[in-house]
mmCIF file of C-alpha atoms in Angstrom:
data_model
loop_
_atom_site.group_PDB
_atom_site.id
_atom_site.type_symbol
_atom_site.label_atom_id
_atom_site.label_comp_id
_atom_site.label_asym_id
_atom_site.label_seq_id
_atom_site.Cartn_x
_atom_site.Cartn_y
_atom_site.Cartn_z
ATOM 1 C CA MET A 20 -5.179 -1.034 -1.673
ATOM 2 C CA GLU A 21 -2.318 -3.163 -2.327
ATOM 3 C CA SER A 22 -2.723 -5.541 -4.804
ATOM 4 C CA MET A 23 -5.434 -6.347 -2.358
ATOM 5 C CA VAL A 24 -4.616 -6.214 -3.570
ATOM 6 C CA SER A 25 -3.387 -1.817 -2.518
ATOM 7 C CA PHE A 26 -6.190 -1.267 -1.908
ATOM 8 C CA ILE A 27 -5.961 -3.305 -0.730
ATOM 9 C CA THR A 28 -1.858 -5.788 -0.774
ATOM 10 C CA GLY A 29 -0.858 -11.565 -0.033
ATOM 11 C CA PRO A 30 0.872 -14.934 1.694
ATOM 12 C CA THR A 31 3.981 -14.484 3.626
ATOM 13 C CA LEU A 32 7.108 -14.575 1.542
ATOM 14 C CA ALA A 33 10.293 -15.767 3.153
ATOM 15 C CA SER A 34 12.794 -12.959 3.414
ATOM 16 C CA SER A 35 16.466 -13.272 2.711
ATOM 17 C CA SER A 36 19.425 -11.723 4.467
ATOM 18 C CA SER A 37 20.875 -8.710 2.732
ATOM 19 C CA SER A 38 24.332 -10.261 2.953
ATOM 20 C CA PHE A 39 23.566 -13.369 0.946
ATOM 21 C CA LEU A 40 22.773 -14.061 -2.665
ATOM 22 C CA GLU A 41 19.955 -16.521 -3.066
ATOM 23 C CA ALA A 42 17.115 -17.346 -5.409
ATOM 24 C CA ARG A 43 13.798 -18.734 -4.368
ATOM 25 C CA THR A 44 10.341 -19.195 -5.738
ATOM 26 C CA LEU A 45 7.851 -16.799 -4.255
ATOM 27 C CA ARG A 46 4.087 -16.702 -4.325
ATOM 28 C CA THR A 47 3.145 -13.078 -4.821
ATOM 29 C CA LEU A 48 -0.051 -12.000 -3.136
ATOM 30 C CA PHE A 49 -1.604 -8.689 -3.546
ATOM 31 C CA SER A 50 -1.864 -6.377 -0.705
ATOM 32 C CA GLY A 51 -5.285 -6.031 -1.290
ATOM 33 C CA GLY A 52 -6.937 -9.111 -0.645
ATOM 34 C CA ARG A 53 -7.746 -11.649 2.003
ATOM 35 C CA GLY A 54 -4.540 -13.108 3.174
ATOM 36 C CA THR A 55 -3.182 -15.912 1.113
ATOM 37 C CA SER A 56 -6.193 -16.373 -1.065
ATOM 38 C CA ILE A 57 -4.954 -14.135 -3.874
ATOM 39 C CA VAL A 58 -2.081 -15.720 -5.689
ATOM 40 C CA GLN A 59 -0.820 -13.917 -8.723
ATOM 41 C CA LYS A 60 1.865 -16.313 -9.943
ATOM 42 C CA ASN A 61 5.152 -17.946 -9.050
ATOM 43 C CA ILE A 62 8.232 -15.877 -9.670
ATOM 44 C CA VAL A 63 11.895 -16.242 -8.955
ATOM 45 C CA ILE A 64 13.505 -13.310 -7.232
ATOM 46 C CA VAL A 65 17.246 -13.046 -6.864
ATOM 47 C CA SER A 66 18.364 -10.807 -4.058
ATOM 48 C CA ARG A 67 21.503 -8.819 -4.712
ATOM 49 C CA LYS A 68 24.499 -9.532 -2.530
ATOM 50 C CA LEU A 69 25.682 -6.410 -0.789
ATOM 51 C CA SER A 70 29.296 -5.403 -1.086
ATOM 52 C CA GLY A 71 31.380 -5.187 2.062
ATOM 53 C CA LEU A 72 31.166 -1.405 2.006
ATOM 54 C CA GLU A 73 27.399 -1.412 1.570
ATOM 55 C CA GLU A 74 26.955 -3.895 4.380
ATOM 56 C CA ALA A 75 29.181 -1.822 6.655
ATOM 57 C CA MET A 76 27.152 1.294 5.841
ATOM 58 C CA ARG A 77 23.907 -0.551 6.596
ATOM 59 C CA ILE A 78 25.204 -1.712 9.980
ATOM 60 C CA ARG A 79 26.512 1.733 10.848
ATOM 61 C CA ARG A 80 23.204 3.341 9.946
ATOM 62 C CA SER A 81 21.327 0.787 12.038
ATOM 63 C CA ARG A 82 23.515 1.611 15.033
ATOM 64 C CA GLU A 83 22.967 5.327 14.476
ATOM 65 C CA LEU A 84 19.219 4.776 14.550
ATOM 66 C CA GLN A 85 19.492 2.831 17.792
ATOM 67 C CA SER A 86 21.645 5.488 19.427
ATOM 68 C CA SER A 87 19.367 8.331 18.302
ATOM 69 C CA GLY A 88 16.515 7.039 20.391
ATOM 70 C CA LYS A 89 14.184 4.089 20.416
ATOM 71 C CA ALA A 90 10.583 4.033 19.286
ATOM 72 C CA THR A 91 8.134 4.214 22.162
ATOM 73 C CA LYS A 92 7.074 0.773 23.359
ATOM 74 C CA ARG A 93 3.403 0.191 22.627
ATOM 75 C CA PRO A 94 1.076 -2.619 23.638
ATOM 76 C CA PRO A 95 0.290 -5.043 20.794
ATOM 77 C CA LEU A 96 -2.543 -4.091 18.495
ATOM 78 C CA ARG A 97 -5.824 -5.747 19.431
ATOM 79 C CA ARG A 98 -8.961 -6.000 17.358
ATOM 80 C CA GLY A 99 -11.949 -3.983 18.520
ATOM 81 C CA LYS A 100 -15.606 -4.460 17.699
ATOM 82 C CA VAL A 101 -16.372 -4.319 13.974
ATOM 83 C CA SER A 102 -19.704 -2.789 13.008
ATOM 84 C CA GLY A 103 -21.658 -3.857 9.943
ATOM 85 C CA PRO A 104 -21.090 -2.585 6.395
ATOM 86 C CA LEU A 105 -22.613 0.766 5.507
ATOM 87 C CA PRO A 106 -25.302 1.116 2.831
ATOM 88 C CA VAL A 107 -24.634 2.558 -0.624
ATOM 89 C CA PRO A 108 -27.469 4.293 -2.538
ATOM 90 C CA GLU A 109 -28.890 2.124 -5.295
ATOM 91 C CA HIS A 110 -28.188 4.654 -8.053
ATOM 92 C CA ILE A 111 -24.404 4.485 -7.515
ATOM 93 C CA LEU A 112 -22.544 2.278 -9.989
ATOM 94 C CA ARG A 113 -20.956 -0.743 -8.312
ATOM 95 C CA PRO A 114 -17.845 -2.690 -9.356
ATOM 96 C CA PRO A 115 -18.558 -6.163 -10.794
ATOM 97 C CA TYR A 116 -17.250 -7.987 -7.702
ATOM 98 C CA VAL A 117 -19.829 -6.491 -5.342
ATOM 99 C CA GLY A 118 -22.338 -9.084 -4.190
ATOM 100 C CA THR A 119 -19.940 -12.009 -4.117
ATOM 101 C CA LYS A 120 -17.438 -12.913 -1.434
ATOM 102 C CA LEU A 121 -15.119 -14.542 -3.953
ATOM 103 C CA LEU A 122 -11.875 -12.749 -4.625
ATOM 104 C CA PRO A 123 -11.703 -11.543 -8.216
ATOM 105 C CA GLU A 124 -8.993 -12.930 -10.459
ATOM 106 C CA ILE A 125 -6.073 -10.599 -11.062
ATOM 107 C CA SER A 126 -6.441 -9.409 -14.639
ATOM 108 C CA SER A 127 -3.510 -10.302 -16.891
ATOM 109 C CA GLU A 128 -4.088 -7.221 -19.044
ATOM 110 C CA HIS A 129 -2.190 -3.984 -18.539
ATOM 111 C CA GLN A 130 -4.669 -1.099 -18.355
ATOM 112 C CA ILE A 131 -3.724 1.353 -21.093
ATOM 113 C CA HIS A 132 -6.143 4.211 -21.587
ATOM 114 C CA ASP A 133 -7.379 6.415 -24.408
ATOM 115 C CA GLU A 134 -8.058 10.103 -23.854
ATOM 116 C CA GLU A 135 -11.495 9.498 -22.344
ATOM 117 C CA GLY A 136 -10.144 6.802 -20.050
ATOM 118 C CA ILE A 137 -7.353 9.076 -18.857
ATOM 119 C CA ASP A 138 -9.871 11.799 -18.046
ATOM 120 C CA ARG A 139 -11.921 9.340 -15.987
ATOM 121 C CA MET A 140 -8.837 8.040 -14.227
ATOM 122 C CA LYS A 141 -7.897 11.600 -13.330
ATOM 123 C CA ALA A 142 -11.359 12.240 -11.917
ATOM 124 C CA ALA A 143 -11.269 9.055 -9.813
ATOM 125 C CA GLY A 144 -7.749 9.816 -8.614
ATOM 126 C CA GLU A 145 -8.615 13.382 -7.701
ATOM 127 C CA LEU A 146 -11.600 12.255 -5.649
ATOM 128 C CA ALA A 147 -9.572 9.571 -3.868
ATOM 129 C CA ALA A 148 -6.936 12.174 -2.983
ATOM 130 C CA ARG A 149 -9.540 14.588 -1.592
ATOM 131 C CA VAL A 150 -11.116 11.847 0.485
ATOM 132 C CA LEU A 151 -7.735 10.784 1.864
ATOM 133 C CA ASP A 152 -6.838 14.362 2.722
ATOM 134 C CA PHE A 153 -10.140 14.716 4.588
ATOM 135 C CA ALA A 154 -9.627 11.413 6.404
ATOM 136 C CA GLY A 155 -6.262 12.670 7.637
ATOM 137 C CA THR A 156 -7.912 15.635 9.354
ATOM 138 C CA LEU A 157 -9.835 13.166 11.527
ATOM 139 C CA VAL A 158 -6.716 11.515 12.939
ATOM 140 C CA ARG A 159 -6.301 12.399 16.600
ATOM 141 C CA PRO A 160 -6.247 10.602 19.954
ATOM 142 C CA SER A 161 -9.589 9.057 21.049
ATOM 143 C CA VAL A 162 -11.048 8.875 17.510
ATOM 144 C CA THR A 163 -11.940 5.339 16.431
ATOM 145 C CA THR A 164 -11.069 3.894 13.049
ATOM 146 C CA ASP A 165 -14.758 3.036 12.687
ATOM 147 C CA GLU A 166 -15.551 6.745 12.896
ATOM 148 C CA ILE A 167 -13.007 7.396 10.152
ATOM 149 C CA ASP A 168 -14.631 4.698 8.019
ATOM 150 C CA LYS A 169 -18.081 6.242 8.420
ATOM 151 C CA ALA A 170 -16.854 9.719 7.470
ATOM 152 C CA VAL A 171 -14.927 8.413 4.457
ATOM 153 C CA HIS A 172 -17.901 6.335 3.318
ATOM 154 C CA LYS A 173 -20.229 9.326 3.451
ATOM 155 C CA MET A 174 -17.864 11.580 1.501
ATOM 156 C CA ILE A 175 -17.405 8.964 -1.229
ATOM 157 C CA VAL A 176 -21.090 8.175 -1.745
ATOM 158 C CA ASP A 177 -22.026 11.866 -1.525
ATOM 159 C CA ALA A 178 -19.696 12.346 -4.515
ATOM 160 C CA GLY A 179 -21.581 9.680 -6.448
ATOM 161 C CA ALA A 180 -18.817 7.082 -6.154
ATOM 162 C CA TYR A 181 -18.531 3.632 -4.624
ATOM 163 C CA PRO A 182 -15.929 2.793 -1.905
ATOM 164 C CA SER A 183 -13.973 0.074 -3.731
ATOM 165 C CA PRO A 184 -12.880 -1.958 -0.664
ATOM 166 C CA LEU A 185 -16.493 -2.518 0.446
ATOM 167 C CA GLY A 186 -17.430 -6.050 -0.543
ATOM 168 C CA TYR A 187 -14.109 -6.818 -2.242
ATOM 169 C CA GLY A 188 -13.668 -10.494 -1.461
ATOM 170 C CA GLY A 189 -15.956 -9.956 1.524
ATOM 171 C CA PHE A 190 -14.057 -7.009 3.018
ATOM 172 C CA PRO A 191 -16.627 -5.489 5.413
ATOM 173 C CA LYS A 192 -15.716 -1.795 5.431
ATOM 174 C CA SER A 193 -15.213 1.141 3.068
ATOM 175 C CA VAL A 194 -11.577 1.958 3.835
ATOM 176 C CA CYS A 195 -8.490 0.223 5.231
ATOM 177 C CA THR A 196 -7.039 1.598 8.471
ATOM 178 C CA SER A 197 -3.704 0.067 9.484
ATOM 179 C CA VAL A 198 -2.373 1.166 12.872
ATOM 180 C CA ASN A 199 1.215 0.850 14.180
ATOM 181 C CA GLU A 200 2.505 -2.687 13.441
ATOM 182 C CA CYS A 201 -0.295 -3.395 10.974
ATOM 183 C CA MET A 202 1.302 -3.567 7.515
ATOM 184 C CA CYS A 203 -1.960 -3.237 5.609
ATOM 185 C CA HIS A 204 -5.625 -4.225 5.246
ATOM 186 C CA GLY A 205 -6.604 -3.215 8.748
ATOM 187 C CA ILE A 206 -10.370 -3.350 9.263
ATOM 188 C CA PRO A 207 -11.871 -0.251 10.928
ATOM 189 C CA ASP A 208 -13.238 -1.019 14.383
ATOM 190 C CA SER A 209 -14.005 0.408 17.816
ATOM 191 C CA ARG A 210 -10.362 0.841 18.891
ATOM 192 C CA GLN A 211 -9.535 4.427 19.778
ATOM 193 C CA LEU A 212 -6.386 5.950 18.343
ATOM 194 C CA GLN A 213 -3.756 6.656 20.992
ATOM 195 C CA ASP A 214 -1.294 9.506 21.337
ATOM 196 C CA GLY A 215 1.861 8.472 19.482
ATOM 197 C CA ASP A 216 0.148 6.047 17.082
ATOM 198 C CA ILE A 217 0.681 6.022 13.345
ATOM 199 C CA ILE A 218 -2.112 5.017 10.989
ATOM 200 C CA ASN A 219 -2.172 4.261 7.281
ATOM 201 C CA ILE A 220 -5.475 5.117 5.639
ATOM 202 C CA ASP A 221 -5.991 3.419 2.274
ATOM 203 C CA VAL A 222 -8.728 4.937 0.105
ATOM 204 C CA THR A 223 -9.994 3.608 -3.217
ATOM 205 C CA VAL A 224 -13.013 5.011 -5.024
ATOM 206 C CA TYR A 225 -14.930 3.663 -8.018
ATOM 207 C CA LEU A 226 -16.161 6.630 -10.035
ATOM 208 C CA ASN A 227 -17.791 6.369 -13.461
ATOM 209 C CA GLY A 228 -16.376 2.889 -13.950
ATOM 210 C CA TYR A 229 -12.764 3.622 -12.896
ATOM 211 C CA HIS A 230 -10.854 3.063 -9.652
ATOM 212 C CA GLY A 231 -8.592 5.662 -8.028
ATOM 213 C CA ASP A 232 -6.323 4.198 -5.320
ATOM 214 C CA THR A 233 -4.125 5.957 -2.757
ATOM 215 C CA SER A 234 -2.896 5.772 0.841
ATOM 216 C CA LYS A 235 -0.868 7.706 3.362
ATOM 217 C CA THR A 236 0.492 7.147 6.860
ATOM 218 C CA PHE A 237 -0.576 9.823 9.334
ATOM 219 C CA LEU A 238 0.857 10.764 12.730
ATOM 220 C CA CYS A 239 -1.503 10.762 15.714
ATOM 221 C CA GLY A 240 -0.599 13.262 18.417
ATOM 222 C CA ASN A 241 2.968 13.263 19.727
ATOM 223 C CA VAL A 242 4.945 10.717 17.741
ATOM 224 C CA ASP A 243 8.563 9.896 18.673
ATOM 225 C CA GLU A 244 11.428 10.793 16.339
ATOM 226 C CA PRO A 245 12.374 7.244 15.198
ATOM 227 C CA THR A 246 8.790 6.649 14.127
ATOM 228 C CA LYS A 247 8.612 9.993 12.340
ATOM 229 C CA ARG A 248 11.774 8.977 10.488
ATOM 230 C CA LEU A 249 10.192 5.711 9.372
ATOM 231 C CA VAL A 250 7.175 7.558 8.003
ATOM 232 C CA LYS A 251 9.281 10.213 6.278
ATOM 233 C CA VAL A 252 11.598 7.709 4.599
ATOM 234 C CA THR A 253 8.679 5.585 3.414
ATOM 235 C CA GLU A 254 7.140 8.574 1.682
ATOM 236 C CA GLU A 255 10.516 9.477 0.175
ATOM 237 C CA CYS A 256 10.809 5.922 -1.166
ATOM 238 C CA LEU A 257 7.501 6.307 -2.982
ATOM 239 C CA HIS A 258 8.489 9.578 -4.607
ATOM 240 C CA ARG A 259 11.970 8.360 -5.538
ATOM 241 C CA ALA A 260 10.356 5.404 -7.291
ATOM 242 C CA ILE A 261 7.857 7.602 -9.142
ATOM 243 C CA SER A 262 10.681 9.903 -10.273
ATOM 244 C CA ILE A 263 12.249 7.203 -12.474
ATOM 245 C CA CYS A 264 9.000 6.096 -14.130
ATOM 246 C CA LYS A 265 8.283 6.856 -17.788
ATOM 247 C CA ASP A 266 7.583 5.108 -21.071
ATOM 248 C CA GLY A 267 10.140 2.362 -21.749
ATOM 249 C CA VAL A 268 11.575 2.109 -18.217
ATOM 250 C CA SER A 269 11.923 -1.358 -16.677
ATOM 251 C CA PHE A 270 9.557 -2.114 -13.795
ATOM 252 C CA LYS A 271 12.380 -3.667 -11.781
ATOM 253 C CA LYS A 272 13.975 -0.238 -11.352
ATOM 254 C CA ILE A 273 11.157 0.652 -8.937
ATOM 255 C CA GLY A 274 12.240 -2.008 -6.434
ATOM 256 C CA LYS A 275 15.890 -1.073 -6.808
ATOM 257 C CA LYS A 276 15.219 2.589 -6.083
ATOM 258 C CA ILE A 277 13.062 1.867 -3.038
ATOM 259 C CA SER A 278 15.469 -0.708 -1.593
ATOM 260 C CA GLU A 279 18.502 1.553 -1.922
ATOM 261 C CA LEU A 280 16.907 4.356 0.076
ATOM 262 C CA ALA A 281 15.283 2.119 2.691
ATOM 263 C CA GLU A 282 18.518 0.216 3.372
ATOM 264 C CA ARG A 283 20.479 3.435 3.637
ATOM 265 C CA HIS A 284 18.248 4.386 6.564
ATOM 266 C CA GLY A 285 18.229 0.966 8.196
ATOM 267 C CA PHE A 286 14.659 0.020 7.304
ATOM 268 C CA SER A 287 13.289 -3.152 5.712
ATOM 269 C CA VAL A 288 11.120 -3.348 2.580
ATOM 270 C CA VAL A 289 8.134 -5.685 2.822
ATOM 271 C CA GLU A 290 8.063 -8.186 -0.044
ATOM 272 C CA ARG A 291 4.694 -9.799 0.474
ATOM 273 C CA PHE A 292 2.540 -6.908 -0.711
ATOM 274 C CA VAL A 293 2.761 -5.346 -4.139
ATOM 275 C CA GLY A 294 1.513 -2.528 -6.328
ATOM 276 C CA HIS A 295 -0.709 -3.281 -9.307
ATOM 277 C CA GLY A 296 -2.369 -2.050 -12.441
ATOM 278 C CA VAL A 297 -5.534 -0.099 -11.761
ATOM 279 C CA GLY A 298 -8.303 1.389 -13.895
ATOM 280 C CA LYS A 299 -11.586 -0.209 -14.931
ATOM 281 C CA VAL A 300 -10.315 -3.231 -13.003
ATOM 282 C CA PHE A 301 -9.254 -2.834 -9.364
ATOM 283 C CA HIS A 302 -6.198 -5.101 -9.613
ATOM 284 C CA SER A 303 -4.353 -6.154 -12.736
ATOM 285 C CA GLU A 304 -0.925 -6.522 -14.269
ATOM 286 C CA PRO A 305 1.646 -5.108 -13.978
ATOM 287 C CA ILE A 306 2.591 -6.420 -10.564
ATOM 288 C CA ILE A 307 4.871 -3.852 -8.936
ATOM 289 C CA LEU A 308 7.505 -5.353 -6.645
ATOM 290 C CA HIS A 309 8.949 -2.880 -4.153
ATOM 291 C CA HIS A 310 12.092 -4.874 -3.337
ATOM 292 C CA ARG A 311 15.038 -5.785 -5.544
ATOM 293 C CA ASN A 312 13.999 -8.180 -8.280
ATOM 294 C CA ASP A 313 14.774 -9.230 -11.814
ATOM 295 C CA ASN A 314 11.230 -9.388 -13.176
ATOM 296 C CA PRO A 315 10.843 -8.536 -16.873
ATOM 297 C CA GLY A 316 8.584 -5.869 -18.318
ATOM 298 C CA TYR A 317 8.627 -2.217 -19.322
ATOM 299 C CA MET A 318 6.317 0.728 -18.708
ATOM 300 C CA VAL A 319 4.070 1.869 -21.547
ATOM 301 C CA GLU A 320 2.686 5.331 -22.221
ATOM 302 C CA GLY A 321 -0.954 5.610 -21.186
ATOM 303 C CA GLU A 322 -0.968 2.841 -18.580
ATOM 304 C CA THR A 323 -1.859 3.324 -14.933
ATOM 305 C CA PHE A 324 -0.665 1.429 -11.875
ATOM 306 C CA THR A 325 0.033 1.914 -8.188
ATOM 307 C CA ILE A 326 3.306 2.052 -6.298
ATOM 308 C CA GLU A 327 2.794 1.412 -2.567
ATOM 309 C CA PRO A 328 5.892 0.455 -0.572
ATOM 310 C CA ILE A 329 5.663 -0.733 3.022
ATOM 311 C CA LEU A 330 8.725 -0.240 5.256
ATOM 312 C CA THR A 331 9.251 -1.657 8.737
ATOM 313 C CA MET A 332 11.582 -0.943 11.612
ATOM 314 C CA GLY A 333 12.299 -4.634 12.011
ATOM 315 C CA SER A 334 11.281 -7.891 10.378
ATOM 316 C CA ILE A 335 9.373 -8.155 7.101
ATOM 317 C CA GLU A 336 7.804 -11.429 8.270
ATOM 318 C CA CYS A 337 4.110 -11.056 8.980
ATOM 319 C CA ILE A 338 1.051 -12.654 10.533
ATOM 320 C CA THR A 339 -2.488 -12.414 9.152
ATOM 321 C CA TRP A 340 -5.259 -12.379 11.736
ATOM 322 C CA GLY A 341 -8.239 -14.690 11.698
ATOM 323 C CA ASP A 342 -10.291 -12.083 9.818
ATOM 324 C CA ASN A 343 -8.131 -13.025 6.787
ATOM 325 C CA TRP A 344 -7.280 -9.372 6.159
ATOM 326 C CA THR A 345 -5.415 -7.630 8.986
ATOM 327 C CA THR A 346 -1.697 -8.310 8.536
ATOM 328 C CA VAL A 347 0.811 -7.309 11.226
ATOM 329 C CA THR A 348 4.571 -7.566 11.554
ATOM 330 C CA ALA A 349 5.629 -10.840 13.199
ATOM 331 C CA ASP A 350 7.962 -9.061 15.628
ATOM 332 C CA GLY A 351 5.583 -6.213 16.480
ATOM 333 C CA SER A 352 7.786 -3.575 14.822
ATOM 334 C CA LEU A 353 6.126 -0.524 13.329
ATOM 335 C CA ALA A 354 5.247 -0.353 9.631
ATOM 336 C CA ALA A 355 4.456 2.591 7.347
ATOM 337 C CA GLN A 356 3.079 2.770 3.819
ATOM 338 C CA PHE A 357 2.390 5.371 1.128
ATOM 339 C CA GLU A 358 0.660 4.865 -2.210
ATOM 340 C CA HIS A 359 -0.166 6.728 -5.400
ATOM 341 C CA THR A 360 -1.860 5.865 -8.665
ATOM 342 C CA ILE A 361 0.314 7.091 -11.539
ATOM 343 C CA LEU A 362 -0.099 7.560 -15.292
ATOM 344 C CA ILE A 363 2.892 6.776 -17.513
ATOM 345 C CA THR A 364 3.791 9.402 -20.117
ATOM 346 C CA GLN A 365 6.585 9.777 -22.652
ATOM 347 C CA LYS A 366 8.538 12.088 -20.359
ATOM 348 C CA GLY A 367 7.688 10.798 -16.904
ATOM 349 C CA ALA A 368 4.818 9.839 -14.637
ATOM 350 C CA GLU A 369 1.811 11.913 -13.641
ATOM 351 C CA ILE A 370 0.530 11.376 -10.110
ATOM 352 C CA LEU A 371 -3.247 11.053 -10.367
ATOM 353 C CA THR A 372 -3.813 10.937 -6.597
ATOM 354 C CA LYS A 373 -1.652 13.860 -5.541
ATOM 355 C CA TYR A 374 -2.567 14.933 -2.005
#
């Protein structure tokens, strides 16, 4: 999840126009947890003023997207019936937050692992990736997100792991399923997937005391070309960001890399939800901002964290439903997200959740 935080990803941050330079104090919430109730800290983010050429290129690309076809108009997402949480065998190790509806504090410690810890992180990441790959095979018209949740839950517990979202701050299900305009933290329910939908499935497993966290946006049936482009570019943004990660690199380069590619294609980068450290603790420092920022901090060999950008076709403003989790774009525009857990090395970054 986002800093759920990934798994789950926080309160709405005001967005700024790409053509203006401004600084403002933002409250960073993790995509991962219950609306505005997870506040990491106050930070000042200065958005970079685009040059005249860059602004002209952005406008031209936006017009090209409009002329190449419009995304199919869909009815607004509506919540279906949510079934109760599924049972987990007693012998399976549970994260410390299970049994309380309080959102855990975001740990201020970076999670840097020894050899044994790295091995356990790899095992958790590999399982999360396999579960996500399996979940993707279930995506087709008429399938409900509740059915996906049940199948994912069974695969995780059959592997001797715990589905990390279940019980995190009161989250009622074992996976997040975010359809169409839902940015993140969608709760599985009775709604059937429709031909042309897109759905992000966010899987986190807790195996032998370590969390592995990953997500992917899948196409359901016949998806129009503009929507396919959104999904493709979002995944490219994730991999471009991972490509620059290694020991000693500044965290702020992640947001710069993602923003450059997204803007080139006329898409917007959501600021409200962030990546996060992950390991023994579900959500910790470092906080990974996916938009341009000037936050301090450098990557360290042996640490693990998630990168999980969300791109939209329109506004980055969002609305959180009354369930305190489901967060949708304010203008109803489509959103896509991809996520990996990575391990920092001297020479680069190893993807622990490669699917």
